[in-house]
Short mmCIF file of C-alpha atoms (C1' of nucleotides) in Angstrom, two decimals:
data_model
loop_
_atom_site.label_atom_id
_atom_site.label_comp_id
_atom_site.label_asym_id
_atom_site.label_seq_id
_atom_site.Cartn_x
_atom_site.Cartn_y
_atom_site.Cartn_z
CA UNK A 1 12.44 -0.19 -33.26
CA UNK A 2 12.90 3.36 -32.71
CA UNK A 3 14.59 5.27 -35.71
CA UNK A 4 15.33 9.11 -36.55
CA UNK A 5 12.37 9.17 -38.43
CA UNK A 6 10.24 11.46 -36.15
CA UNK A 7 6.00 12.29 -37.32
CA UNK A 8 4.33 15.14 -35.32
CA UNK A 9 2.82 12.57 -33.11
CA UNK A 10 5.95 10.62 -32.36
CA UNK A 11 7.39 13.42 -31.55
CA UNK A 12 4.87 14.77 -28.96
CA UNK A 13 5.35 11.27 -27.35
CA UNK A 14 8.96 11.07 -27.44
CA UNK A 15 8.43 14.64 -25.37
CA UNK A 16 6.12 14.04 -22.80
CA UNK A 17 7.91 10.85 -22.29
CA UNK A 18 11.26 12.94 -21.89
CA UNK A 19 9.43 15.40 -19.21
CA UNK A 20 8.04 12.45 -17.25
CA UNK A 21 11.43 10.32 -17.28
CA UNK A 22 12.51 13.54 -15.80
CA UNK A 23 10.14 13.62 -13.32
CA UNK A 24 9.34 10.28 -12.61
CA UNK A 25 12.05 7.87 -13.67
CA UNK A 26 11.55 5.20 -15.72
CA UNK A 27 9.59 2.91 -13.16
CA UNK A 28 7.32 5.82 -12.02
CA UNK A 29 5.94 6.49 -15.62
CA UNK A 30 3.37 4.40 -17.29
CA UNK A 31 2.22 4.30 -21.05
CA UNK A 32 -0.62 5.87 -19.96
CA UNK A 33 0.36 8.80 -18.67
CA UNK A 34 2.53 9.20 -21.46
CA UNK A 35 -0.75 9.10 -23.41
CA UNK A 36 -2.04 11.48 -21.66
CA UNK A 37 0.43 14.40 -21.43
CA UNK A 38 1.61 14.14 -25.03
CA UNK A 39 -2.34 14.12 -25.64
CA UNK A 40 -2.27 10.78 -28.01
CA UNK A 41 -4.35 7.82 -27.78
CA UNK A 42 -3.53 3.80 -26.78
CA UNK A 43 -3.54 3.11 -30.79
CA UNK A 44 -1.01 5.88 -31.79
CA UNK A 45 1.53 5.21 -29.41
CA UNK A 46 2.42 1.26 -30.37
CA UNK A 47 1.68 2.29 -33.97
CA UNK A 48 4.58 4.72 -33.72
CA UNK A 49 6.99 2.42 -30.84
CA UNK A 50 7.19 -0.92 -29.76
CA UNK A 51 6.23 -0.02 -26.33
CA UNK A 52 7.64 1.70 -23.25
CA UNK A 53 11.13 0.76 -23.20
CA UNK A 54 11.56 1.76 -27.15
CA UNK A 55 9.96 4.81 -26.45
CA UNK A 56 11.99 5.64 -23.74
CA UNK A 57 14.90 5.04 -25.55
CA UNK A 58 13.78 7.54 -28.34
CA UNK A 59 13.56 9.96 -25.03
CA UNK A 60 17.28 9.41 -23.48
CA UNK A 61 18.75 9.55 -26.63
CA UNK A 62 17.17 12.66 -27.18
CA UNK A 63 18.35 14.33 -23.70
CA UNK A 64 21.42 12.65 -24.00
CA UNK A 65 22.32 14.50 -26.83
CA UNK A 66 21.20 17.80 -25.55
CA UNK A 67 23.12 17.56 -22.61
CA UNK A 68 26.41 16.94 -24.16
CA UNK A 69 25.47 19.59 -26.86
CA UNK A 70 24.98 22.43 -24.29
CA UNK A 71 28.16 21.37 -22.60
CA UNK A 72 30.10 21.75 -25.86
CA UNK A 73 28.74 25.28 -25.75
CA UNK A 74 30.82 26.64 -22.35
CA UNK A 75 33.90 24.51 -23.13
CA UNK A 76 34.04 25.80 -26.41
CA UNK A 77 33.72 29.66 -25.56
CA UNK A 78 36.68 32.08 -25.32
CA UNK A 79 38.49 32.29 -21.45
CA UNK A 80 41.12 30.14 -19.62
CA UNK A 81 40.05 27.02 -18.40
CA UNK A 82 38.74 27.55 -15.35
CA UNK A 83 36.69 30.41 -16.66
CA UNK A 84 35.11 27.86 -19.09
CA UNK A 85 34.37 25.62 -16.47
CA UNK A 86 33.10 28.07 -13.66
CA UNK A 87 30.81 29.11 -16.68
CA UNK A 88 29.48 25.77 -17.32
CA UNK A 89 29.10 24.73 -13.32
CA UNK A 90 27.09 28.50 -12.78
CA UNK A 91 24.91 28.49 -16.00
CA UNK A 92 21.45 28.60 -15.82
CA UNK A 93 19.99 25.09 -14.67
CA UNK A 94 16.71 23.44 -13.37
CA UNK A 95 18.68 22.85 -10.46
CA UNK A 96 15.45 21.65 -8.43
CA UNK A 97 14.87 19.31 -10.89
CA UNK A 98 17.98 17.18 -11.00
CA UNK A 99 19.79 15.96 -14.11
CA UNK A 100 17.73 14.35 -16.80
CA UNK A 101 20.37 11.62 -17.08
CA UNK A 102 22.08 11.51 -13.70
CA UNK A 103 18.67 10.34 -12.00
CA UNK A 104 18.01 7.06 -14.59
CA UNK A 105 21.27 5.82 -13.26
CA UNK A 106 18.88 4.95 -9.60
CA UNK A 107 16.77 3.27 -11.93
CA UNK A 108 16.82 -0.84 -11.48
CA UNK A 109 14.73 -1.54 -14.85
CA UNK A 110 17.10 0.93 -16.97
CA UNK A 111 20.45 -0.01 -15.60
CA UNK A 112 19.17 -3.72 -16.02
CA UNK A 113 18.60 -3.41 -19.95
CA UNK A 114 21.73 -2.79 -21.98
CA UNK A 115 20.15 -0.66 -24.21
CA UNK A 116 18.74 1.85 -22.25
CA UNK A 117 22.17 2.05 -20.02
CA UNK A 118 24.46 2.38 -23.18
CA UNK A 119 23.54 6.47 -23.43
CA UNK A 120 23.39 6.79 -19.60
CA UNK A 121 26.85 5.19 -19.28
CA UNK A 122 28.48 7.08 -23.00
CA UNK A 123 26.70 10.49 -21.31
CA UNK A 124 28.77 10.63 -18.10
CA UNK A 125 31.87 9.26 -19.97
CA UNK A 126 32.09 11.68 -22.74
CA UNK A 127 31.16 14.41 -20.07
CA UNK A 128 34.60 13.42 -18.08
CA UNK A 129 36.31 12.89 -21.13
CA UNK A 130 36.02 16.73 -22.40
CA UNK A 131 36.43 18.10 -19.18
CA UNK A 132 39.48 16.34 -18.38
CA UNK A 133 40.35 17.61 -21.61
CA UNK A 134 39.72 21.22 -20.94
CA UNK A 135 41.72 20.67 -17.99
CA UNK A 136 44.93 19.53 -19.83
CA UNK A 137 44.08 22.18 -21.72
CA UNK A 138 44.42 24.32 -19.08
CA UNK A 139 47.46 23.04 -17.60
CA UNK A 140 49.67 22.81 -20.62
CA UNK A 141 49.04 26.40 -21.22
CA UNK A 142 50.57 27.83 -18.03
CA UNK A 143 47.09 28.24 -16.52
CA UNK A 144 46.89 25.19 -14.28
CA UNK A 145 49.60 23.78 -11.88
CA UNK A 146 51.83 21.20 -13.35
CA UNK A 147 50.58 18.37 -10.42
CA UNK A 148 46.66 18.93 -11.15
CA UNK A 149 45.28 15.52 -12.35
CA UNK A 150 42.55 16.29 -15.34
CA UNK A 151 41.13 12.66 -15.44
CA UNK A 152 40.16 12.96 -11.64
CA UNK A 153 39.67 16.45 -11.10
CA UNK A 154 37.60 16.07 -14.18
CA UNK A 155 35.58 13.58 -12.01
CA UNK A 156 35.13 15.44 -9.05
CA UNK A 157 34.21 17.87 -11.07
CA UNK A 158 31.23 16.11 -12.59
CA UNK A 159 30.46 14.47 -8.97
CA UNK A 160 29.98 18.04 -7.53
CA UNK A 161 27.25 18.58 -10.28
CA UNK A 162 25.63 15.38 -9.54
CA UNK A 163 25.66 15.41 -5.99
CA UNK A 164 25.10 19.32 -6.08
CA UNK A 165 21.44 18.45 -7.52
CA UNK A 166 20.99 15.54 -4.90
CA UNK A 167 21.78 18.01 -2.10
CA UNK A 168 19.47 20.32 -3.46
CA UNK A 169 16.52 18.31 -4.28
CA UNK A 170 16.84 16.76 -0.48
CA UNK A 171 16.97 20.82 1.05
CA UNK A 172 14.27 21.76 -1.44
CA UNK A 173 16.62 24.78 -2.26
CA UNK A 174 18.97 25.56 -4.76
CA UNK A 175 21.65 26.85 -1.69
CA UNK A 176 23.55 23.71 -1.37
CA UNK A 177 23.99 23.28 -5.22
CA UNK A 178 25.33 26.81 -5.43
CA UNK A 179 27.58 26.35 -2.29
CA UNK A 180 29.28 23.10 -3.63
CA UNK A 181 29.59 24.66 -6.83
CA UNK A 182 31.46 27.75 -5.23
CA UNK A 183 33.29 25.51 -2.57
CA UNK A 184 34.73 23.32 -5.83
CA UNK A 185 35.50 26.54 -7.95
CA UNK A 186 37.71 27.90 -4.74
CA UNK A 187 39.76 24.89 -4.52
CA UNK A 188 40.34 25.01 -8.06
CA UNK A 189 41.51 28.62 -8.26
CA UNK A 190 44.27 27.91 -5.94
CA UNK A 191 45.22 25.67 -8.71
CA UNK A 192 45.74 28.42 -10.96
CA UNK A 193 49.10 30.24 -11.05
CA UNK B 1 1.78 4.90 13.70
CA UNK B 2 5.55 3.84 13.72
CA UNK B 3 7.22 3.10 16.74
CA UNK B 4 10.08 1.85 18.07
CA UNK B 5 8.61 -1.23 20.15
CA UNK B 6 9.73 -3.49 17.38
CA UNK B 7 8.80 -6.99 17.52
CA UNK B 8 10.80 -9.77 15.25
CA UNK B 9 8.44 -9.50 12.72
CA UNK B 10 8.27 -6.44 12.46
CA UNK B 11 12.04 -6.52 12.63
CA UNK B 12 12.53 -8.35 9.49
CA UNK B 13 10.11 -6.29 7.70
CA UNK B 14 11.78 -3.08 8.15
CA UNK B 15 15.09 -4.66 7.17
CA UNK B 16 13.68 -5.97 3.82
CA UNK B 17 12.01 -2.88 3.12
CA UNK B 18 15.45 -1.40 3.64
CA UNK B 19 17.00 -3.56 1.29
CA UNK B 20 14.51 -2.92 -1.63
CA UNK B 21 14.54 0.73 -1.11
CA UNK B 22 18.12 0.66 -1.56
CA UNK B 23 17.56 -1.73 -4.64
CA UNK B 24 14.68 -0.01 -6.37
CA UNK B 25 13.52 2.87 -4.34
CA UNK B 26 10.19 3.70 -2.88
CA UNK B 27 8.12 3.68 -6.19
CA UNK B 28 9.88 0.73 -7.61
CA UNK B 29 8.71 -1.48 -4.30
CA UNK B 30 5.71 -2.95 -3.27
CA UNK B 31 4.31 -4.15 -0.18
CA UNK B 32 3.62 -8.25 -2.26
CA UNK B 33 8.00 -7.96 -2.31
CA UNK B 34 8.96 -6.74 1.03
CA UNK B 35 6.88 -9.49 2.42
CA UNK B 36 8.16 -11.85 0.16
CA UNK B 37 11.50 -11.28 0.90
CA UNK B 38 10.90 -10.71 4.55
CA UNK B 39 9.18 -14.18 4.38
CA UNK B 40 6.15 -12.26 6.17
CA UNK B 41 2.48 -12.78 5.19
CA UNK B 42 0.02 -10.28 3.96
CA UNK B 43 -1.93 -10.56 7.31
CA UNK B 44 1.31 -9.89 9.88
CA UNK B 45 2.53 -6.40 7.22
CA UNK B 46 -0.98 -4.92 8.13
CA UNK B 47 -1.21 -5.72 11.63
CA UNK B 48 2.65 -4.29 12.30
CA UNK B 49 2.26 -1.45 10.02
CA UNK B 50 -0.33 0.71 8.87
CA UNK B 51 0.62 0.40 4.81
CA UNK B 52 3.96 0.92 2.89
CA UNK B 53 4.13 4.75 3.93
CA UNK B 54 4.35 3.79 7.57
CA UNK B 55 7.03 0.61 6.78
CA UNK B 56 9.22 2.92 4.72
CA UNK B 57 9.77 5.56 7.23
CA UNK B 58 10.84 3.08 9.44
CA UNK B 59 12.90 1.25 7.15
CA UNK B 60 14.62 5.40 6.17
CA UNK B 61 14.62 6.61 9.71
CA UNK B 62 16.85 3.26 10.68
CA UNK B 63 18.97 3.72 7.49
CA UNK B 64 19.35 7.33 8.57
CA UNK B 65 20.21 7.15 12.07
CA UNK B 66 22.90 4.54 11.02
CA UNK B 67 24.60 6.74 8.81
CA UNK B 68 24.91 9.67 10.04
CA UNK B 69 26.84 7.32 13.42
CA UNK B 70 28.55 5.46 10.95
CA UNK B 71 30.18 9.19 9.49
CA UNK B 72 30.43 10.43 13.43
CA UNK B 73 32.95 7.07 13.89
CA UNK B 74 35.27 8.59 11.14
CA UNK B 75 35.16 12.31 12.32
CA UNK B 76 35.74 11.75 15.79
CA UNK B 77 39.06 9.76 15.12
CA UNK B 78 41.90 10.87 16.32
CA UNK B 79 44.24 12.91 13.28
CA UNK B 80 44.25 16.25 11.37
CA UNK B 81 41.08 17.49 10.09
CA UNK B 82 41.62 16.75 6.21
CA UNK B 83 43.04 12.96 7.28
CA UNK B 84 39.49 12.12 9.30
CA UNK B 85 37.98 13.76 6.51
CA UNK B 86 39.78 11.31 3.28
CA UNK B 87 39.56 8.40 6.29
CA UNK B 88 35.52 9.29 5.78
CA UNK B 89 35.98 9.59 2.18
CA UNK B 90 38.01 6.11 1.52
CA UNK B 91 36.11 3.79 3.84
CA UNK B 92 34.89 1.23 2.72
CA UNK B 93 31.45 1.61 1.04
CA UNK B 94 29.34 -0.21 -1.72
CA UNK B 95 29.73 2.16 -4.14
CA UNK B 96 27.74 0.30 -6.88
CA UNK B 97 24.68 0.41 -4.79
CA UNK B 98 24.65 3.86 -4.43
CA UNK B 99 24.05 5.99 -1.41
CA UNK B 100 20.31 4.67 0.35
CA UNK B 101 19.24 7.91 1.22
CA UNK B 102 20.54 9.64 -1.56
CA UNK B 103 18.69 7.78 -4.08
CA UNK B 104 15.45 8.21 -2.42
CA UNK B 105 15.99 12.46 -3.42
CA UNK B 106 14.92 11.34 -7.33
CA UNK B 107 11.55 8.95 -5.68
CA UNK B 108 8.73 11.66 -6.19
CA UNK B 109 6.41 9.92 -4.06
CA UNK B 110 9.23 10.30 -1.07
CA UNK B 111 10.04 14.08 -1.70
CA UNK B 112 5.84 14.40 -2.16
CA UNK B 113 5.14 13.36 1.05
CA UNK B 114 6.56 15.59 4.19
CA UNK B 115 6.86 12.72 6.60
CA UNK B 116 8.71 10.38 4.39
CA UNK B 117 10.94 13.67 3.05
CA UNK B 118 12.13 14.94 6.99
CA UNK B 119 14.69 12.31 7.16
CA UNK B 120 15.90 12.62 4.19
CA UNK B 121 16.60 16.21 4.62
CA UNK B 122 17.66 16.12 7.78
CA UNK B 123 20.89 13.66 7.06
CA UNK B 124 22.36 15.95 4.56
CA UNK B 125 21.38 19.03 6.14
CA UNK B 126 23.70 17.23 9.42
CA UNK B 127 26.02 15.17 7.44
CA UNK B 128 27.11 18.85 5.48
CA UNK B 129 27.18 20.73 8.97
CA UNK B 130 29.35 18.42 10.78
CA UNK B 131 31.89 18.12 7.80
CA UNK B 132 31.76 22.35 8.22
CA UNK B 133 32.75 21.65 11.62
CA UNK B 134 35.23 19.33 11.31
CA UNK B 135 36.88 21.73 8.58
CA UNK B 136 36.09 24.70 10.43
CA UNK B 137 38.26 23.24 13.61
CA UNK B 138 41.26 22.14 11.00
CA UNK B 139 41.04 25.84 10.24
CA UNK B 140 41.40 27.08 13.36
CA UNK B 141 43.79 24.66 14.27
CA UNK B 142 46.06 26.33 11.96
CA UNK B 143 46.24 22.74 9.29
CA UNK B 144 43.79 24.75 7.02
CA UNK B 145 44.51 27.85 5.22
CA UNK B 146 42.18 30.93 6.48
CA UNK B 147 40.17 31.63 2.90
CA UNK B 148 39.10 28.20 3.02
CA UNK B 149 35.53 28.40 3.16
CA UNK B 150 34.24 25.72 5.65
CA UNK B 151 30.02 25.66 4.48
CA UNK B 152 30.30 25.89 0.84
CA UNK B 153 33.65 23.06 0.83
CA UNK B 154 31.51 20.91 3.16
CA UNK B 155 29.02 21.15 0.25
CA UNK B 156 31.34 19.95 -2.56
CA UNK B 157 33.01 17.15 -0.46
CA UNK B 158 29.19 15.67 0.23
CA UNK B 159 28.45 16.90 -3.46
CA UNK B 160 31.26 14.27 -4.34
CA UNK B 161 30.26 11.19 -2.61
CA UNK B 162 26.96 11.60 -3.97
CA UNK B 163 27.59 12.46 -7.13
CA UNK B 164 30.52 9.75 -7.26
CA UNK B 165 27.62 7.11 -6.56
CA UNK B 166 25.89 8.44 -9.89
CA UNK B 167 29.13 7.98 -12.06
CA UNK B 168 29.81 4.97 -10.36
CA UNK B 169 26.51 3.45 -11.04
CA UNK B 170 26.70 5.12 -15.06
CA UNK B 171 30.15 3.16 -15.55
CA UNK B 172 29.12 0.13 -13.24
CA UNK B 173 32.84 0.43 -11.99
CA UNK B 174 34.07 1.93 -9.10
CA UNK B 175 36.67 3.83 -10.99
CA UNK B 176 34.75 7.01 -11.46
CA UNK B 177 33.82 6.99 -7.68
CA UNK B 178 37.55 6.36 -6.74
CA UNK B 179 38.75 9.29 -9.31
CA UNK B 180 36.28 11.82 -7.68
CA UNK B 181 37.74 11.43 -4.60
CA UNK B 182 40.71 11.47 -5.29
CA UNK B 183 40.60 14.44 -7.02
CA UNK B 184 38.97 16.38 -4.37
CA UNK B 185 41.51 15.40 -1.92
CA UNK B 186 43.91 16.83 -4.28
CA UNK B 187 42.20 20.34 -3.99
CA UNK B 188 41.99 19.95 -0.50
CA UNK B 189 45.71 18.91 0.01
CA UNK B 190 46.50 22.46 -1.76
CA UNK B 191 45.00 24.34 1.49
CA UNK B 192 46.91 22.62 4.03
CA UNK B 193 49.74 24.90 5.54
"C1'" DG C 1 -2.82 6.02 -38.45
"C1'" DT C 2 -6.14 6.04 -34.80
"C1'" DC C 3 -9.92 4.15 -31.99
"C1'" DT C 4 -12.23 0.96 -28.85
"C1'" DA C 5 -12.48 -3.47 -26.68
"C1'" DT C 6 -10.42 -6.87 -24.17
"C1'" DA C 7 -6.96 -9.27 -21.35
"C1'" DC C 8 -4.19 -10.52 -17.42
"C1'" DG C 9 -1.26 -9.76 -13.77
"C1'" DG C 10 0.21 -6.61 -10.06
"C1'" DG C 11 -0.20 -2.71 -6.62
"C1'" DG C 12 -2.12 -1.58 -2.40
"C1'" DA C 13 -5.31 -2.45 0.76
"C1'" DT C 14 -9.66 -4.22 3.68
"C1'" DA C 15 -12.50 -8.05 5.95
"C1'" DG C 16 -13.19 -11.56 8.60
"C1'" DA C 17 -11.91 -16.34 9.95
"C1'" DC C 18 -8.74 -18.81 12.76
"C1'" DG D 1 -0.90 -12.23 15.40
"C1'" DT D 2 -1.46 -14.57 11.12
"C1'" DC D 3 -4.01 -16.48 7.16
"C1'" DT D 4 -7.01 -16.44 3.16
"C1'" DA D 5 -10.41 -14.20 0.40
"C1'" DT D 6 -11.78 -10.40 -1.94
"C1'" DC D 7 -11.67 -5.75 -3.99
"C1'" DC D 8 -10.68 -2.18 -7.35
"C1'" DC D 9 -7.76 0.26 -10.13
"C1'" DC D 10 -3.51 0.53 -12.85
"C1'" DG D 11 0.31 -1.14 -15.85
"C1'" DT D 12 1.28 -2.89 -20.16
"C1'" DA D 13 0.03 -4.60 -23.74
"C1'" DT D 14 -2.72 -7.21 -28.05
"C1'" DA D 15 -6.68 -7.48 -31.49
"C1'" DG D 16 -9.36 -5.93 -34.73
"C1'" DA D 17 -12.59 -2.34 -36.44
"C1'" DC D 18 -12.69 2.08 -38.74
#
DNA sequence: GTCTATACGGGGATAGAC
DNA sequence: GTCTATCCCCGTATAGAC
């Protein structure tokens, strides 16, 4: 029954339950250490949620939301297309620590429940969406060749961010993140004209 | 104390473990379901192995070995560089399940523990050099421009596949997957000469 | 709203009989 | 080699007092 209206304590629980999905996944946290971190006892947290997968919810939603927001922020800035995009692939990132979204998606127990997939799923779609738009953008303003496709460039595009944090999480290094970004951006600027 | 004198016990264990690692990953799995599922009791999992650490870097290191040969097949087939690589790319795979050693980069207890990690890193630190070969000799075979950078593309076109497992699994379609490669080869198709 | 008590199954393993 | 018994702590709550 989670709603928008957020107490001091609910919100300290919706944010150490962010930071462990984060860390953890969904399987690997328990109530209790959700407890713990935000600092809150047994009684407070199913006064203020239902339980673990409500709170969780609260704590998707939340990241959801910030991811897509901070997107908006590159794709909206001045520069051509590409410039817009090579700014949003190179900005500052946790790179280490994977994407707060992209890593649910390996979890069984949140891709099984409708509700916690339905921001996973709208997250990754709306994230293709505007980049394919920027893309089109791109291309109908003389920027981008004519045979660039947006809707799967726009895919790849996401992938390499995906699989850029995978890479890096299995080399313990941020190198092979930064190398897929670069060898993605190269391909693309022979696209420009 | 893993070995590889592997009885047909032990056998089925591994596989099962393999399964639900794939499934659920390492924290999601316990020892009660792989010997469910391997239709092994209690008694026979602790005389073959020493505890789930010791069954689960058997059941990566087989899941390992097999992909990286499974990958080799594709690159050493006869054509131009870029065609062994989209022959790698398009194979068939089952993309809704994800990549089994990919997924095991967001299980903290694997990337905690430096025994259970090697393998992991290991297969992308290979699969990512031997696609930098394989683009490295279309280069110098003349089929690849010259500014091509062989490293950092090797990077995005594993970036990709992994990532194109996380969109895959986010739309529960293949779609996303499909579009991601696609688009890459795309790119790529722009530095052939 | 928050606390403590209580519950019940499961995770992960050891012990010893067969 | 395999089976059953047993162990202890944790996960995930519910109940009721304060």
């Amino acid at each position: 029954m989670y709603t928008d209206s957020v107490t001091y304590t609910a919100d300290r629980l919706i944010e150490s339950t962010r930071e462990l999905l984060w860390e953890r996944g969904y399987v690997g946290t328990s109530p209790k250490a959700i407890q713990q971190r935000a600092g809150v006892g047994q009684g407070s947290m199913y006064h203020h949620f239902d339980g673990k997968p409500d709170l969780a919810l609260a704590a998707i939603s939340r990241t959801a939301e910030e991811m897509l927001a901070a997107a908006e922020g590159q794709f909206t800035a001045p520069g051509t297309s590409v410039e817009r995009i090579a700014a949003y692939l190179r900005r500052e990132r946790d790179v280490l620590k994977g994407c707060p979204i992209g890593r649910l998606t390996q979890d069984p127990d949140v891709m099984a429940d409708p509700v916690l997939r339905r921001p996973v799923e709208q997250t990754f779609t709306a994230m293709r969406g505007r980049l394919a738009e920027v893309l089109a953008e791109g291309r109908d303003r003389g920027e981008l060749t004519d045979t660039l496709d947006p809707a799967a460039t726009a895919s790849t595009i996401v992938a390499v961010l995906q699989g850029g944090y995978v890479l890096a999480r299995a080399a313990d290094s941020t190198a092979p993140f930064d190398q897929a970004v670069d060898g993605v951006l190269g391909l693309l600027a022979a696209q420009t004209r």
